[in-house]
PDB file of C-alpha atoms in Angstrom:
ATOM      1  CA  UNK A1291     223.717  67.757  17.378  1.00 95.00           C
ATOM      2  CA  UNK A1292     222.233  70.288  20.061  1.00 96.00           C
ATOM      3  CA  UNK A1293     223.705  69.854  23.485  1.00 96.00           C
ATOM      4  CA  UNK A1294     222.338  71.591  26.424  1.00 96.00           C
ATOM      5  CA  UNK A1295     224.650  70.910  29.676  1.00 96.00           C
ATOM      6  CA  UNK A1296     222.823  72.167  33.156  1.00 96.00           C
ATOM      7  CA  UNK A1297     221.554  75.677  31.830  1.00 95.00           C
ATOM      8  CA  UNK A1298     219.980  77.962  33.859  1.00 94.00           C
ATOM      9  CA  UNK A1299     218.434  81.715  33.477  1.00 93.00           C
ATOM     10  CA  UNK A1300     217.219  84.110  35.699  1.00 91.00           C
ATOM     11  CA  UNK A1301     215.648  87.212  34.705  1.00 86.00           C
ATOM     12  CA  UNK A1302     215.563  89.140  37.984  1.00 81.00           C
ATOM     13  CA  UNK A1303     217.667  87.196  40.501  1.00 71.00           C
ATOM     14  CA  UNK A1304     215.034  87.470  42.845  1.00 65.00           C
ATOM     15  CA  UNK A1305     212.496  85.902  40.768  1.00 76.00           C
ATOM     16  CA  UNK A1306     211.793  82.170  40.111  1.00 80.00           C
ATOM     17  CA  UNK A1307     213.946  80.901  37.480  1.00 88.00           C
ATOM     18  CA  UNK A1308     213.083  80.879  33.576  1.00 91.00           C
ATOM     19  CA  UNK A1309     215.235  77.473  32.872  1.00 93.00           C
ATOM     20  CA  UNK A1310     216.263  75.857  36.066  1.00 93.00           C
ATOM     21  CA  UNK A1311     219.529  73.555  35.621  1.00 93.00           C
ATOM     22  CA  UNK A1312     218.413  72.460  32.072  1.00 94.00           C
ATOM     23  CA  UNK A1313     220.304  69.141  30.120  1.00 96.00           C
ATOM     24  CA  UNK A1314     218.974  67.315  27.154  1.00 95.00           C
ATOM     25  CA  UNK A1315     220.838  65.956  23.987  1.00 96.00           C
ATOM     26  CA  UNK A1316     219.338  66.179  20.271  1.00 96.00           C
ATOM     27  CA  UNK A1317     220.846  64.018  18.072  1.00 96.00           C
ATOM     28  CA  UNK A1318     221.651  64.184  13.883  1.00 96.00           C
ATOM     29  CA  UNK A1319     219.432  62.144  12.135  1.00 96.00           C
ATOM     30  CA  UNK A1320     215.973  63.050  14.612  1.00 97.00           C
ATOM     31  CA  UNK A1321     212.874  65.720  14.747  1.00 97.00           C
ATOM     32  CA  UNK A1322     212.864  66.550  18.294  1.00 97.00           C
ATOM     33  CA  UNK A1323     209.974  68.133  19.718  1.00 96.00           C
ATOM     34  CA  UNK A1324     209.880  70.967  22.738  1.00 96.00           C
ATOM     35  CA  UNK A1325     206.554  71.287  24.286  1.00 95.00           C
ATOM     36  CA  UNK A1326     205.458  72.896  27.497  1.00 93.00           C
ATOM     37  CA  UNK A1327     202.709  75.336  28.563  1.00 92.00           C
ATOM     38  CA  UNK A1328     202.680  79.105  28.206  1.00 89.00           C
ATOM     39  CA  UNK A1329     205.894  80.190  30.467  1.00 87.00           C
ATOM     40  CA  UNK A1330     207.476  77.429  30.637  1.00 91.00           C
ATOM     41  CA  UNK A1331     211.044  78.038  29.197  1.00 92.00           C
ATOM     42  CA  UNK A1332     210.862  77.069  25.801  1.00 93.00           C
ATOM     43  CA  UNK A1333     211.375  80.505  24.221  1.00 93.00           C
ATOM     44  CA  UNK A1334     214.160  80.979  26.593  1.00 94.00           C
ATOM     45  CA  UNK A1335     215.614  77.664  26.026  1.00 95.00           C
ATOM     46  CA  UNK A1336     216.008  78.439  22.394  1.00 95.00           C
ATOM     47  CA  UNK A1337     217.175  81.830  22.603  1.00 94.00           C
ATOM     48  CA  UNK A1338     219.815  80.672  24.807  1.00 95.00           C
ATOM     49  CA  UNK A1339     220.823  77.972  22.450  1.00 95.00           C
ATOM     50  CA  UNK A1340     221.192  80.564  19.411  1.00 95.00           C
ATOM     51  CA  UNK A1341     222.992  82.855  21.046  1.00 94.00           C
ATOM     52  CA  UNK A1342     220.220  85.938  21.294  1.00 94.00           C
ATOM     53  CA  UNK A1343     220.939  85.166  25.411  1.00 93.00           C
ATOM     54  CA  UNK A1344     223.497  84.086  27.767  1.00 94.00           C
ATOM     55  CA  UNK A1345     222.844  81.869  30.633  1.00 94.00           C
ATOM     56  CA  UNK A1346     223.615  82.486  33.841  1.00 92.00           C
ATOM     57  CA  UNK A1347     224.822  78.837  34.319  1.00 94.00           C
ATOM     58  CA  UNK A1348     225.625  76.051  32.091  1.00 95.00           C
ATOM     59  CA  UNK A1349     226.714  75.327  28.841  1.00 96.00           C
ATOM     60  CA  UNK A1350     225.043  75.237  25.266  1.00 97.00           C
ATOM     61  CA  UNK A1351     226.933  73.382  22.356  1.00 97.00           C
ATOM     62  CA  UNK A1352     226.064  72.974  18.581  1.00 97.00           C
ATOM     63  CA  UNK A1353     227.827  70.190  16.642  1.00 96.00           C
ATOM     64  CA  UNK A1354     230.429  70.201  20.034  1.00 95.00           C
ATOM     65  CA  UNK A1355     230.849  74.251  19.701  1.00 96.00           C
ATOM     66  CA  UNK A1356     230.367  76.339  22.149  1.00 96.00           C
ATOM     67  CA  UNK A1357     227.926  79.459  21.598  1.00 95.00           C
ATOM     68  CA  UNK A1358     229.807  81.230  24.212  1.00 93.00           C
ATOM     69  CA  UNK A1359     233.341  80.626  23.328  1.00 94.00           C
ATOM     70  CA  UNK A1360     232.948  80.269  19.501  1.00 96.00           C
ATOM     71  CA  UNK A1361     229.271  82.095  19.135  1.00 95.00           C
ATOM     72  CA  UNK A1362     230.595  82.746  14.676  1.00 93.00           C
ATOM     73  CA  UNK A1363     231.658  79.354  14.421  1.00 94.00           C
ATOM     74  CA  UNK A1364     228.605  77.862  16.648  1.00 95.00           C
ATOM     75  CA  UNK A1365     226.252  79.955  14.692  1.00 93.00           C
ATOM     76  CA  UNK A1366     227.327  78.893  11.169  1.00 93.00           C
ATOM     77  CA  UNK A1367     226.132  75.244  12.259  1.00 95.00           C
ATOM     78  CA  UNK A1368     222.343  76.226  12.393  1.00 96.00           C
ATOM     79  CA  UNK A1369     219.453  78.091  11.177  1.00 95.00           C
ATOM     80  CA  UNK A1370     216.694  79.780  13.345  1.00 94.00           C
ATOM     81  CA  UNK A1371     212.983  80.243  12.466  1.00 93.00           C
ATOM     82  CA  UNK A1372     211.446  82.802  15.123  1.00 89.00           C
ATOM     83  CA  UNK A1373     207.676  82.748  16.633  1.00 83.00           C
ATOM     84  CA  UNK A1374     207.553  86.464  15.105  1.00 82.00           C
ATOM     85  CA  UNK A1375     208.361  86.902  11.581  1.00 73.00           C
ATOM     86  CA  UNK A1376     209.834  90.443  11.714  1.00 76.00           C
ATOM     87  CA  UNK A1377     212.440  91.620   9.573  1.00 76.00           C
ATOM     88  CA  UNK A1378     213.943  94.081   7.112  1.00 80.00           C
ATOM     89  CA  UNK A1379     210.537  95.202   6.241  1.00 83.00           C
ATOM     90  CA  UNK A1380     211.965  97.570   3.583  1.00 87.00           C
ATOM     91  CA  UNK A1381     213.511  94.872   1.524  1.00 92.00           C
ATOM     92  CA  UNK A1382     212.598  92.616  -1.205  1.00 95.00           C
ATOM     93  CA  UNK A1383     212.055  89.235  -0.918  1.00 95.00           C
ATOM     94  CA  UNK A1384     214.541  88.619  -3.317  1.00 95.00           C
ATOM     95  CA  UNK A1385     217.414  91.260  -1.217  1.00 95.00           C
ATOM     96  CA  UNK A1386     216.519  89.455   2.058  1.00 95.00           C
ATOM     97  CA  UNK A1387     217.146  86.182   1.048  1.00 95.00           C
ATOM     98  CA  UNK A1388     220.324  87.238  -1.090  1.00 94.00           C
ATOM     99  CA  UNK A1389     221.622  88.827   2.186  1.00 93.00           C
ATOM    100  CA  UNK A1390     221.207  85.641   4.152  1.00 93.00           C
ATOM    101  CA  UNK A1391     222.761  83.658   1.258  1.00 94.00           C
ATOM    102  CA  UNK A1392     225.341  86.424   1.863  1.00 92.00           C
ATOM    103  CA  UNK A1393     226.422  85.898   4.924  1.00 91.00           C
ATOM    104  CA  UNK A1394     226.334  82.256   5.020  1.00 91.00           C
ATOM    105  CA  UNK A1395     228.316  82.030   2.125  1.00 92.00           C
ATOM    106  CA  UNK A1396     226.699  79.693  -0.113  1.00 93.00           C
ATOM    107  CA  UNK A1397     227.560  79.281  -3.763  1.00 93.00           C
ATOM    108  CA  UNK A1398     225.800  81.185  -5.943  1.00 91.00           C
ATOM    109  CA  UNK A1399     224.393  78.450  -8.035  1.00 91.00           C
ATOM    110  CA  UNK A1400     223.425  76.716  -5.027  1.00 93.00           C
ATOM    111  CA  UNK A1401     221.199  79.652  -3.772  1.00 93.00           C
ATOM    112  CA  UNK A1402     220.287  80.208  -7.395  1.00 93.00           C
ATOM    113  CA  UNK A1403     218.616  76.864  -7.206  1.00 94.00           C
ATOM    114  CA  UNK A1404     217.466  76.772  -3.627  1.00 95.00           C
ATOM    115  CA  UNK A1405     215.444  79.671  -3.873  1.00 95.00           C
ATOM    116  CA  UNK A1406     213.467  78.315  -6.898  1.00 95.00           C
ATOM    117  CA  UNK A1407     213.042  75.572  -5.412  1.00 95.00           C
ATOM    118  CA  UNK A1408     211.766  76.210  -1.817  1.00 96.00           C
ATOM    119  CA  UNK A1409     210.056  79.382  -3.213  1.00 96.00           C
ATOM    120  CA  UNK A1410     207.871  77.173  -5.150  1.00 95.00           C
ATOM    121  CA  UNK A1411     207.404  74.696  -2.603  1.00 95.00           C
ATOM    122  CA  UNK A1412     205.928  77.330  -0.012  1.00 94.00           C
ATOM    123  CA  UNK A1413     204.720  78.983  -3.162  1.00 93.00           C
ATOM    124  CA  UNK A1414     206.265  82.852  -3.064  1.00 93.00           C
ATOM    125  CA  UNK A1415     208.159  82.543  -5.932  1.00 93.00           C
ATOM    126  CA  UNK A1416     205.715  85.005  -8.023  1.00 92.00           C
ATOM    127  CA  UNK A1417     206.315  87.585  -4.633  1.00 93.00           C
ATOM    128  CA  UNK A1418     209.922  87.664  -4.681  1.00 94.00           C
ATOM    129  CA  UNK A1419     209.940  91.198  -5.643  1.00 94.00           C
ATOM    130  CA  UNK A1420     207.699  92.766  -3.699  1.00 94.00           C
ATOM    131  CA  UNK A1421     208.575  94.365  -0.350  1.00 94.00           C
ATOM    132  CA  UNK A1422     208.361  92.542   2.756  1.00 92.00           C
ATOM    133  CA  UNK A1423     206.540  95.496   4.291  1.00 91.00           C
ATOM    134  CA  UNK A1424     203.505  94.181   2.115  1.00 93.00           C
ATOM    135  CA  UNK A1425     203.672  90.457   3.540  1.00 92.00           C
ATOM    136  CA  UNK A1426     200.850  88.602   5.486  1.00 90.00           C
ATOM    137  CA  UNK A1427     202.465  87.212   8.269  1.00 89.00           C
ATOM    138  CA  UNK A1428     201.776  83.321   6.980  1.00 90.00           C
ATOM    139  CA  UNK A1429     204.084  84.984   3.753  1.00 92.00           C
ATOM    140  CA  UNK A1430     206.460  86.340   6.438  1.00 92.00           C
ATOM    141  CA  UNK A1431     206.727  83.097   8.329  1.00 92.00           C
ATOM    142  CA  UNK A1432     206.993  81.084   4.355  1.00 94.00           C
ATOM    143  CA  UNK A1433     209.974  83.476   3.452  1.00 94.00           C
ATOM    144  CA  UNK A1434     211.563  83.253   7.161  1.00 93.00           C
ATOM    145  CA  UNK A1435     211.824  79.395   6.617  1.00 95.00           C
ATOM    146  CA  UNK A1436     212.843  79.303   3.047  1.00 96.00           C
ATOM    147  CA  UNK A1437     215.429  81.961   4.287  1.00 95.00           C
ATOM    148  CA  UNK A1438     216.554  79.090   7.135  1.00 95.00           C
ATOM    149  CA  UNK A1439     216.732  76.188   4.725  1.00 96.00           C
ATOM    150  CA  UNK A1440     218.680  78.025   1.610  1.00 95.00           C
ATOM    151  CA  UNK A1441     221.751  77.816   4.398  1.00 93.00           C
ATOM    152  CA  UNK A1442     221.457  74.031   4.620  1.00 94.00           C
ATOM    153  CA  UNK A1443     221.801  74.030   8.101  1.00 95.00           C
ATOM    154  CA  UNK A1444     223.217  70.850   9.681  1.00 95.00           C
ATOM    155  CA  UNK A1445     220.744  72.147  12.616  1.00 97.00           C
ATOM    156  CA  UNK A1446     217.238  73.629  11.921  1.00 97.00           C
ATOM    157  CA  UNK A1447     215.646  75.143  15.131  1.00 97.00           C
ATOM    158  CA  UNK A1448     212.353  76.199  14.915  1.00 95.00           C
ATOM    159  CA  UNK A1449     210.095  77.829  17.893  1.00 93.00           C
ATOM    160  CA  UNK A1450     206.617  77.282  17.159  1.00 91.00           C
ATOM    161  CA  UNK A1451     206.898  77.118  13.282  1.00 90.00           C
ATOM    162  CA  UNK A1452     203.044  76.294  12.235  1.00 88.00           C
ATOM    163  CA  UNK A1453     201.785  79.337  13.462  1.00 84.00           C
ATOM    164  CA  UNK A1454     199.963  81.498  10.565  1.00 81.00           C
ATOM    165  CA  UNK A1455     200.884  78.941   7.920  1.00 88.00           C
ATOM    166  CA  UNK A1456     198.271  77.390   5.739  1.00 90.00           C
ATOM    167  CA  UNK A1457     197.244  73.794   5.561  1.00 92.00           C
ATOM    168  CA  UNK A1458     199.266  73.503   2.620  1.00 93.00           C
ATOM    169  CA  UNK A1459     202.753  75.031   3.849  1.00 93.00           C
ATOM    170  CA  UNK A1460     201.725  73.267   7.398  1.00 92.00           C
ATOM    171  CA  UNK A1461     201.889  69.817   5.572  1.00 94.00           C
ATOM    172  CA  UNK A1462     205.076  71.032   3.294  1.00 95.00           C
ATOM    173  CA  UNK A1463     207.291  71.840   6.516  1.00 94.00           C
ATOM    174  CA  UNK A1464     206.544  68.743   7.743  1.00 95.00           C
ATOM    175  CA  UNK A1465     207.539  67.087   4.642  1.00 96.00           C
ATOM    176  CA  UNK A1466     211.116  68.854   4.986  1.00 96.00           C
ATOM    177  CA  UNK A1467     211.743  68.274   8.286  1.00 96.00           C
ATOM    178  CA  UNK A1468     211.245  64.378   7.993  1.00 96.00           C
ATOM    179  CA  UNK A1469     213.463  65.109   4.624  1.00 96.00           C
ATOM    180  CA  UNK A1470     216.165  66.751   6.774  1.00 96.00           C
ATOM    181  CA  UNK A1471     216.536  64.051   9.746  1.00 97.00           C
ATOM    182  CA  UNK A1472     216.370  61.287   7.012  1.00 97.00           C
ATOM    183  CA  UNK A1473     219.653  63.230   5.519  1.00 96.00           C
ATOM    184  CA  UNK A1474     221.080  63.457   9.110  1.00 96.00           C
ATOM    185  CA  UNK A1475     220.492  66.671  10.114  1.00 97.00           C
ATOM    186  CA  UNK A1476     218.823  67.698  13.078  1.00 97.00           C
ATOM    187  CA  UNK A1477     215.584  69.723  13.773  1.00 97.00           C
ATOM    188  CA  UNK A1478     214.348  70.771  16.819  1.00 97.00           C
ATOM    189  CA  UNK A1479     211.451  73.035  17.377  1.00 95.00           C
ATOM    190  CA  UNK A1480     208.934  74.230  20.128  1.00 94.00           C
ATOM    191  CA  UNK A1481     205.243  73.588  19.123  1.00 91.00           C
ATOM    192  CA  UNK A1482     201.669  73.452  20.950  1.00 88.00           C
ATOM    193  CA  UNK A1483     200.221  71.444  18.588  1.00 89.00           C
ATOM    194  CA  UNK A1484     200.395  67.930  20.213  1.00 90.00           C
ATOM    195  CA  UNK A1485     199.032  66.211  17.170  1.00 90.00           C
ATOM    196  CA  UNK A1486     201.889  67.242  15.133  1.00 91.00           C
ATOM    197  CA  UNK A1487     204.347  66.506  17.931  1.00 93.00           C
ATOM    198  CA  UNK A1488     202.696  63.045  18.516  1.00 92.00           C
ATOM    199  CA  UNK A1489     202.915  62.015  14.300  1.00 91.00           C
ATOM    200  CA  UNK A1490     206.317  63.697  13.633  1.00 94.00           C
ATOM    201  CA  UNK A1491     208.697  63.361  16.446  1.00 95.00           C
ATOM    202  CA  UNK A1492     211.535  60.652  17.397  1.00 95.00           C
ATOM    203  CA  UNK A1493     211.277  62.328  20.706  1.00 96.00           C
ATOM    204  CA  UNK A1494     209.787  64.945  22.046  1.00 96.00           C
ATOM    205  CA  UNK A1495     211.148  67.491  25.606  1.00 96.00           C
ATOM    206  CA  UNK A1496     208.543  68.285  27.963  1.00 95.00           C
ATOM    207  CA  UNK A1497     209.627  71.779  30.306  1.00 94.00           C
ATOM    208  CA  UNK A1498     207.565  72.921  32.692  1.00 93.00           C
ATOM    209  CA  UNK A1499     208.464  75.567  34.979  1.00 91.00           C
ATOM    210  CA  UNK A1500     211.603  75.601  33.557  1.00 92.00           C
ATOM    211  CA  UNK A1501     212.399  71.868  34.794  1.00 94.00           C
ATOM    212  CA  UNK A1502     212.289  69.258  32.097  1.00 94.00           C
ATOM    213  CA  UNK A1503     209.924  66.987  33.329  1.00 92.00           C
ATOM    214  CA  UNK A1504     210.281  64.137  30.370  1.00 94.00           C
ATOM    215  CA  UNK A1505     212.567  63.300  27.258  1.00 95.00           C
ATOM    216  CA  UNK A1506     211.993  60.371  25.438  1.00 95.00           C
ATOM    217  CA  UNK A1507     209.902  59.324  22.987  1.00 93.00           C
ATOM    218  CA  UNK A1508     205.917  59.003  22.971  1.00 91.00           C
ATOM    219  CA  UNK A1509     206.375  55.069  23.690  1.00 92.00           C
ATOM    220  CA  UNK A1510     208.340  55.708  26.255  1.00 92.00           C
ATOM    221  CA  UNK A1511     205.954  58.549  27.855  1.00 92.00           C
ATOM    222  CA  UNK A1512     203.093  56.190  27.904  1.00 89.00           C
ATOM    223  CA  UNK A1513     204.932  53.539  29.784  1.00 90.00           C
ATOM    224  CA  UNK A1514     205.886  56.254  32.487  1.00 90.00           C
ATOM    225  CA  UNK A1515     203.352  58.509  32.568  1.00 88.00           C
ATOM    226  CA  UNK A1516     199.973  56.814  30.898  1.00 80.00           C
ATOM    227  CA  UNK A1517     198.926  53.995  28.971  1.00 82.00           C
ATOM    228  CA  UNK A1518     199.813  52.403  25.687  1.00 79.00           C
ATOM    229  CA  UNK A1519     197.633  54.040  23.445  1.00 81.00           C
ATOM    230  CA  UNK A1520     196.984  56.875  25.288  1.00 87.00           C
ATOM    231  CA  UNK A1521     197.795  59.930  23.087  1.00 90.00           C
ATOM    232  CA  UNK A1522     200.388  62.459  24.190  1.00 91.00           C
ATOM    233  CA  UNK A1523     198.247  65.567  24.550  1.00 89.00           C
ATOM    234  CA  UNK A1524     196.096  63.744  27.618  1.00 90.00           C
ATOM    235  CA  UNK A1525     199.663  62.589  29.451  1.00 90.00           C
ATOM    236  CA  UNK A1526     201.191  66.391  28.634  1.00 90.00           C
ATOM    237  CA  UNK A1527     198.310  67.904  30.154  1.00 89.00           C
ATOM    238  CA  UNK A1528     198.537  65.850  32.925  1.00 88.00           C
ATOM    239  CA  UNK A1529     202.348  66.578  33.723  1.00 87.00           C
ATOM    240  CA  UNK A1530     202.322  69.814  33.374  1.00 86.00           C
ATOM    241  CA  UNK A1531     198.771  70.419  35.565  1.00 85.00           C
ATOM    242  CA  UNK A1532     200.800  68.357  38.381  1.00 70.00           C
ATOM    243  CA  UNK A1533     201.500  70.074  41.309  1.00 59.00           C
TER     244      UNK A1533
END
C-alpha cells in the first residue's frame, strides 16, 4: 500500500509549486494509474515517494513506513522502474542483476530461477553477458524491469514504463502487472498512454498542475466528468485543458 498524506514540493520557493498539498491512497491487490500532462507532478510525485526527494510538506508511507523516518526499511517494500534506463553501463547483465539480487537479499535459488524466468519472458536471456554499455534502450528498459521484479516487491512503481518497449514486452508487462495485483501486490505507474490506462487500471490519479484533479476509477470519471461510454482520453483532455 502507497500512502501519500498532503505532500507538497517546491523547487524555488518563489515559483509555483511542483505537487501542491498532494493525498491519494493505493491499495494491495490494484494497478493504479498516474496520468497528467507534461509538468504536471507525476515525476515528482514518484520521486518523492521513493525517496530520490524530500518534500517540503507532508508525508509519504509504503506498507505504513515512513520514507523519511525509516527510508532502508521503506525502501525494501518496493521496486522502482525509471523513465530513463541508465545504469552501470560497464556491467554485465548478468553483474547488474546479481548486484540488485544482492542487496535485496534474495535467496540464491530464488534469483537463480527468477532471472531465467523473466529473462525469457522479456527475452534477454541470450544477452546476459554482454555489457550494458551495448544495450538499446527498449533492452535497457527490459533488464531495468526484470531487475525490479527479481526483488518481488510487495510495491512495483513504475513512471512511464512502455516507453521504447516492443509490442511484445508492451503486452508482457501488462500481463505481470495484472499477475501482481491478482497476488496482492500493488503497482502503480505514470503513463500517457490512455488506452492502456483505460484497459488495465482499477483506478487511475489524474494531477494537473500539481493538484489532483480526480481519483477513482474510469466508471466513476464518466459519471463526474463525461458520459457512460465516453472513453477516458476525451474526459482527461478535457480536465486538464480546464482553466
Amino acid at each position: 500500500m502507497l500512502e501519500l498524506k498532503n505532500v507538497t514540493k517546491s523547487y524555488n520557493k518563489n515559483t509555483v509549486k511542483a505537487v501542491d498539498s498532494l493525498s491519494m491512497t493505493v491499495n494491495n491487490g490494484e494497478i493504479f494509474g498516474f496520468l497528467g500532462p507534461n509538468g504536471a507532478g507525476k515525476t515528482t510525485s514518484i520521486r518523492m515517494l521513493t525517496g530520490i526527494l524530500q518534500p517540503d510538506e507532508g508525508e509519504l508511507l509504503l506498507d505504513g513506513i515512513s520514507i523519511k523516518e525509516r527510508p532502508i526499511a521503506a525502501k525494501r517494500t518496493f521496486a522502482f522502474v525509471p523513465d530513463n534506463p541508465e545504469t552501470f553501463s560497464r556491467l554485465k547483465a548478468i553483474e547488474y542483476l546479481d548486484f540488485i539480487s544482492d542487496v535485496y537479499k534474495v535467496p540464491a535459488d530464488q534469483k537463480k530461477q527468477r532471472i531465467e524466468d523473466y529473462c525469457t519472458k522479456f527475452g534477454l536471456l541470450e544477452n546476459l553477458n554482454s555489457r550494458i554499455s551495448s544495450f538499446s534502450h527498449g533492452m535497457k528498459q527490459k533488464l531495468f524491469l526484470i531487475a525490479s521484479l527479481i526483488t518481488d516487491p510487495n510495491n512495483w512503481i513504475l513512471d512511464e514504463p512502455m516507453v521504447g518497449l516492443d509490442p511484445e514486452a508492451a503486452f508482457t508487462i501488462k500481463e505481470i502487472m495484472r499477475e501482481r495485483a491478482a497476488a496482492g501486490k500493488t503497482v502503480f505507474f505514470s503513463t500517457h498512454v490512455m488506452e492502456v490506462a483505460e484497459k488495465l487500471c482499477d483506478r487511475v490519479g489524474i494531477i494537473k498542475k500539481g493538484k489532483i484533479v480526480f481519483i477513482g476509477t474510469v466508471e466513476e470519471l464518466q459519471q463526474q466528468h463525461g458520459t457512460a461510454g465516453q472513453s477516458l482520453e476525451d474526459i482527461f483532455l478535457k480536465l486538464v485543458s480546464e482553466e
